[in-house]
């Protein structure tokens, strides 16, 4: 599963997920993308499950880009522990996803196959995403 090799601080503040994604919000690498419509923490397990679903449906054809990375640790206290005693130990890794963020991209496959694969991957995620197609770049001459 995805996780950083090393981080500056083991525990991070929860933060706020207000506003829209300012970067990583357009289809850059592939032809089709899965874009977040809600803010959420996406765990490394959820990212891996969605990635495996896409790869499996494409029968390992084309190329898949994962545009989010779980670089923030989420802590948890042990079960049946009394309140207090400080912050819990790092439990798992999450990616902070804001609305508009492109999470996965697919390229080099038929449009119907790509949309089916991304729809299946959307079921593995805890948020409502939408399918986005790459906009054709018109060059002015």
PDB file of C-alpha atoms in Angstrom:
ATOM      1  CA  UNK A   1       0.000   0.000   0.000  1.00  0.00           C
ATOM      2  CA  UNK A   2       0.998   3.602  -0.473  1.00  0.00           C
ATOM      3  CA  UNK A   3       2.713   5.468   2.334  1.00  0.00           C
ATOM      4  CA  UNK A   4       5.552   7.986   2.551  1.00  0.00           C
ATOM      5  CA  UNK A   5       9.093   6.727   3.071  1.00  0.00           C
ATOM      6  CA  UNK A   6       9.640   9.322   5.779  1.00  0.00           C
ATOM      7  CA  UNK A   7       7.847  12.379   7.137  1.00  0.00           C
ATOM      8  CA  UNK A   8       8.992  15.409   9.080  1.00  0.00           C
ATOM      9  CA  UNK A   9       6.380  14.915  11.816  1.00  0.00           C
ATOM     10  CA  UNK A  10       4.716  11.635  12.843  1.00  0.00           C
ATOM     11  CA  UNK A  11       1.407  13.216  13.857  1.00  0.00           C
ATOM     12  CA  UNK A  12      -0.384  16.007  12.012  1.00  0.00           C
ATOM     13  CA  UNK A  13      -3.327  18.236  12.860  1.00  0.00           C
ATOM     14  CA  UNK A  14      -6.619  17.279  11.280  1.00  0.00           C
ATOM     15  CA  UNK A  15      -7.000  20.545   9.369  1.00  0.00           C
ATOM     16  CA  UNK A  16      -9.999  21.851   7.430  1.00  0.00           C
ATOM     17  CA  UNK A  17     -11.182  20.659   4.029  1.00  0.00           C
ATOM     18  CA  UNK A  18     -12.798  23.917   2.969  1.00  0.00           C
ATOM     19  CA  UNK A  19     -12.819  25.203  -0.590  1.00  0.00           C
ATOM     20  CA  UNK A  20     -12.088  23.643  -3.947  1.00  0.00           C
ATOM     21  CA  UNK A  21      -8.948  21.957  -5.222  1.00  0.00           C
ATOM     22  CA  UNK A  22      -6.786  24.600  -6.882  1.00  0.00           C
ATOM     23  CA  UNK A  23      -4.252  22.183  -8.385  1.00  0.00           C
ATOM     24  CA  UNK A  24      -4.654  18.729  -9.872  1.00  0.00           C
ATOM     25  CA  UNK A  25      -8.182  19.494 -11.019  1.00  0.00           C
ATOM     26  CA  UNK A  26      -7.904  18.821 -14.776  1.00  0.00           C
ATOM     27  CA  UNK A  27      -7.228  15.683 -16.835  1.00  0.00           C
ATOM     28  CA  UNK A  28      -3.525  16.022 -17.611  1.00  0.00           C
ATOM     29  CA  UNK A  29      -2.052  12.595 -18.378  1.00  0.00           C
ATOM     30  CA  UNK A  30      -4.817  10.317 -19.696  1.00  0.00           C
ATOM     31  CA  UNK A  31      -8.040  10.767 -21.665  1.00  0.00           C
ATOM     32  CA  UNK A  32     -10.529  10.072 -18.864  1.00  0.00           C
ATOM     33  CA  UNK A  33     -10.458  10.967 -15.188  1.00  0.00           C
ATOM     34  CA  UNK A  34     -12.305  10.420 -11.921  1.00  0.00           C
ATOM     35  CA  UNK A  35     -12.914  13.760 -10.194  1.00  0.00           C
ATOM     36  CA  UNK A  36     -13.968  14.231  -6.564  1.00  0.00           C
ATOM     37  CA  UNK A  37     -17.169  16.168  -5.877  1.00  0.00           C
ATOM     38  CA  UNK A  38     -16.932  16.124  -2.066  1.00  0.00           C
ATOM     39  CA  UNK A  39     -14.161  16.713   0.466  1.00  0.00           C
ATOM     40  CA  UNK A  40     -12.847  13.639   2.281  1.00  0.00           C
ATOM     41  CA  UNK A  41      -9.916  11.714   3.664  1.00  0.00           C
ATOM     42  CA  UNK A  42      -9.218   8.839   1.270  1.00  0.00           C
ATOM     43  CA  UNK A  43      -7.244   6.048   2.947  1.00  0.00           C
ATOM     44  CA  UNK A  44      -4.370   4.173   1.336  1.00  0.00           C
ATOM     45  CA  UNK A  45      -6.530   1.022   1.338  1.00  0.00           C
ATOM     46  CA  UNK A  46      -9.314   2.762  -0.594  1.00  0.00           C
ATOM     47  CA  UNK A  47      -6.847   4.129  -3.162  1.00  0.00           C
ATOM     48  CA  UNK A  48      -5.335   0.665  -3.631  1.00  0.00           C
ATOM     49  CA  UNK A  49      -8.771  -0.986  -3.963  1.00  0.00           C
ATOM     50  CA  UNK A  50      -9.840   1.516  -6.637  1.00  0.00           C
ATOM     51  CA  UNK A  51      -6.520   1.188  -8.491  1.00  0.00           C
ATOM     52  CA  UNK A  52      -6.754  -2.626  -8.513  1.00  0.00           C
ATOM     53  CA  UNK A  53     -10.341  -2.456  -9.788  1.00  0.00           C
ATOM     54  CA  UNK A  54      -9.355  -0.210 -12.694  1.00  0.00           C
ATOM     55  CA  UNK A  55      -6.317  -2.339 -13.599  1.00  0.00           C
ATOM     56  CA  UNK A  56      -8.344  -5.560 -13.395  1.00  0.00           C
ATOM     57  CA  UNK A  57     -11.170  -4.228 -15.584  1.00  0.00           C
ATOM     58  CA  UNK A  58      -8.754  -2.920 -18.217  1.00  0.00           C
ATOM     59  CA  UNK A  59      -7.145  -6.401 -18.266  1.00  0.00           C
ATOM     60  CA  UNK A  60      -3.806  -4.643 -17.692  1.00  0.00           C
ATOM     61  CA  UNK A  61      -4.195  -2.689 -20.940  1.00  0.00           C
ATOM     62  CA  UNK A  62      -3.705   1.059 -21.308  1.00  0.00           C
ATOM     63  CA  UNK A  63      -2.219   3.140 -18.524  1.00  0.00           C
ATOM     64  CA  UNK A  64      -3.566   4.210 -15.137  1.00  0.00           C
ATOM     65  CA  UNK A  65      -2.389   7.313 -13.249  1.00  0.00           C
ATOM     66  CA  UNK A  66      -3.078   7.706  -9.535  1.00  0.00           C
ATOM     67  CA  UNK A  67      -3.131  11.458  -8.899  1.00  0.00           C
ATOM     68  CA  UNK A  68      -3.524  11.344  -5.095  1.00  0.00           C
ATOM     69  CA  UNK A  69      -1.047  10.101  -2.501  1.00  0.00           C
ATOM     70  CA  UNK A  70      -1.697   9.317   1.187  1.00  0.00           C
ATOM     71  CA  UNK A  71       0.927  11.546   2.808  1.00  0.00           C
ATOM     72  CA  UNK A  72      -0.890  12.422   6.037  1.00  0.00           C
ATOM     73  CA  UNK A  73      -1.011  10.084   9.030  1.00  0.00           C
ATOM     74  CA  UNK A  74      -4.298   9.483  10.816  1.00  0.00           C
ATOM     75  CA  UNK A  75      -4.061   8.537  14.475  1.00  0.00           C
ATOM     76  CA  UNK A  76      -6.265   6.257  16.556  1.00  0.00           C
ATOM     77  CA  UNK A  77      -6.479   5.436  20.245  1.00  0.00           C
ATOM     78  CA  UNK A  78      -6.788   1.765  21.265  1.00  0.00           C
ATOM     79  CA  UNK A  79     -10.301   0.383  21.814  1.00  0.00           C
ATOM     80  CA  UNK A  80     -11.819   0.740  25.305  1.00  0.00           C
ATOM     81  CA  UNK A  81      -9.316   3.396  26.365  1.00  0.00           C
ATOM     82  CA  UNK A  82     -10.333   6.208  28.692  1.00  0.00           C
ATOM     83  CA  UNK A  83     -10.305   9.816  27.533  1.00  0.00           C
ATOM     84  CA  UNK A  84      -7.099  11.793  27.934  1.00  0.00           C
ATOM     85  CA  UNK A  85      -3.560  10.531  27.840  1.00  0.00           C
ATOM     86  CA  UNK A  86      -2.584  12.432  24.722  1.00  0.00           C
ATOM     87  CA  UNK A  87      -3.033  11.859  21.041  1.00  0.00           C
ATOM     88  CA  UNK A  88      -3.175   8.286  19.728  1.00  0.00           C
ATOM     89  CA  UNK A  89      -0.480   6.503  17.737  1.00  0.00           C
ATOM     90  CA  UNK A  90      -0.350   6.776  13.924  1.00  0.00           C
ATOM     91  CA  UNK A  91      -2.803   4.189  12.597  1.00  0.00           C
ATOM     92  CA  UNK A  92      -3.054   4.608   8.826  1.00  0.00           C
ATOM     93  CA  UNK A  93      -2.289   7.041   6.007  1.00  0.00           C
ATOM     94  CA  UNK A  94      -4.769   9.300   4.223  1.00  0.00           C
ATOM     95  CA  UNK A  95      -4.858  11.644   1.249  1.00  0.00           C
ATOM     96  CA  UNK A  96      -6.749  14.902   1.778  1.00  0.00           C
ATOM     97  CA  UNK A  97      -9.074  15.281  -1.227  1.00  0.00           C
ATOM     98  CA  UNK A  98     -11.006  18.488  -1.894  1.00  0.00           C
ATOM     99  CA  UNK A  99     -13.840  18.908  -4.421  1.00  0.00           C
ATOM    100  CA  UNK A 100     -12.519  19.120  -7.974  1.00  0.00           C
ATOM    101  CA  UNK A 101      -9.420  17.008  -7.369  1.00  0.00           C
ATOM    102  CA  UNK A 102      -8.618  14.505 -10.138  1.00  0.00           C
ATOM    103  CA  UNK A 103      -8.024  11.196  -8.340  1.00  0.00           C
ATOM    104  CA  UNK A 104      -7.433   8.697 -11.158  1.00  0.00           C
ATOM    105  CA  UNK A 105      -6.765   8.984 -14.878  1.00  0.00           C
ATOM    106  CA  UNK A 106      -6.931   6.348 -17.611  1.00  0.00           C
ATOM    107  CA  UNK A 107      -5.468   6.488 -21.106  1.00  0.00           C
ATOM    108  CA  UNK A 108      -4.797   4.276 -24.109  1.00  0.00           C
ATOM    109  CA  UNK A 109      -8.056   2.276 -24.004  1.00  0.00           C
ATOM    110  CA  UNK A 110     -11.499   2.413 -25.624  1.00  0.00           C
ATOM    111  CA  UNK A 111     -13.792   5.121 -24.144  1.00  0.00           C
ATOM    112  CA  UNK A 112     -16.468   2.593 -23.133  1.00  0.00           C
ATOM    113  CA  UNK A 113     -13.930   0.391 -21.319  1.00  0.00           C
ATOM    114  CA  UNK A 114     -12.387   3.385 -19.539  1.00  0.00           C
ATOM    115  CA  UNK A 115     -15.749   4.698 -18.297  1.00  0.00           C
ATOM    116  CA  UNK A 116     -16.789   1.241 -17.041  1.00  0.00           C
ATOM    117  CA  UNK A 117     -13.492   0.826 -15.173  1.00  0.00           C
ATOM    118  CA  UNK A 118     -13.757   4.259 -13.540  1.00  0.00           C
ATOM    119  CA  UNK A 119     -17.395   3.628 -12.571  1.00  0.00           C
ATOM    120  CA  UNK A 120     -16.384   0.406 -10.828  1.00  0.00           C
ATOM    121  CA  UNK A 121     -13.549   2.238  -9.050  1.00  0.00           C
ATOM    122  CA  UNK A 122     -15.997   4.939  -7.906  1.00  0.00           C
ATOM    123  CA  UNK A 123     -17.842   2.301  -5.842  1.00  0.00           C
ATOM    124  CA  UNK A 124     -14.655   1.688  -3.828  1.00  0.00           C
ATOM    125  CA  UNK A 125     -14.367   5.336  -2.749  1.00  0.00           C
ATOM    126  CA  UNK A 126     -16.204   6.990   0.177  1.00  0.00           C
ATOM    127  CA  UNK A 127     -17.173  10.069  -1.850  1.00  0.00           C
ATOM    128  CA  UNK A 128     -19.278  10.929  -4.870  1.00  0.00           C
ATOM    129  CA  UNK A 129     -16.981  11.342  -7.904  1.00  0.00           C
ATOM    130  CA  UNK A 130     -17.736  12.137 -11.530  1.00  0.00           C
ATOM    131  CA  UNK A 131     -16.210  10.999 -14.806  1.00  0.00           C
ATOM    132  CA  UNK A 132     -14.388  13.674 -16.761  1.00  0.00           C
ATOM    133  CA  UNK A 133     -13.162  13.549 -20.346  1.00  0.00           C
ATOM    134  CA  UNK A 134     -10.076  15.411 -21.507  1.00  0.00           C
ATOM    135  CA  UNK A 135     -10.889  18.639 -23.282  1.00  0.00           C
ATOM    136  CA  UNK A 136      -9.502  18.949 -26.799  1.00  0.00           C
ATOM    137  CA  UNK A 137      -6.873  21.667 -26.930  1.00  0.00           C
ATOM    138  CA  UNK A 138      -7.525  24.022 -29.849  1.00  0.00           C
ATOM    139  CA  UNK A 139      -4.393  25.763 -31.099  1.00  0.00           C
ATOM    140  CA  UNK A 140      -4.883  29.281 -32.449  1.00  0.00           C
ATOM    141  CA  UNK A 141      -2.975  29.910 -35.674  1.00  0.00           C
TER     142      UNK A 141
END
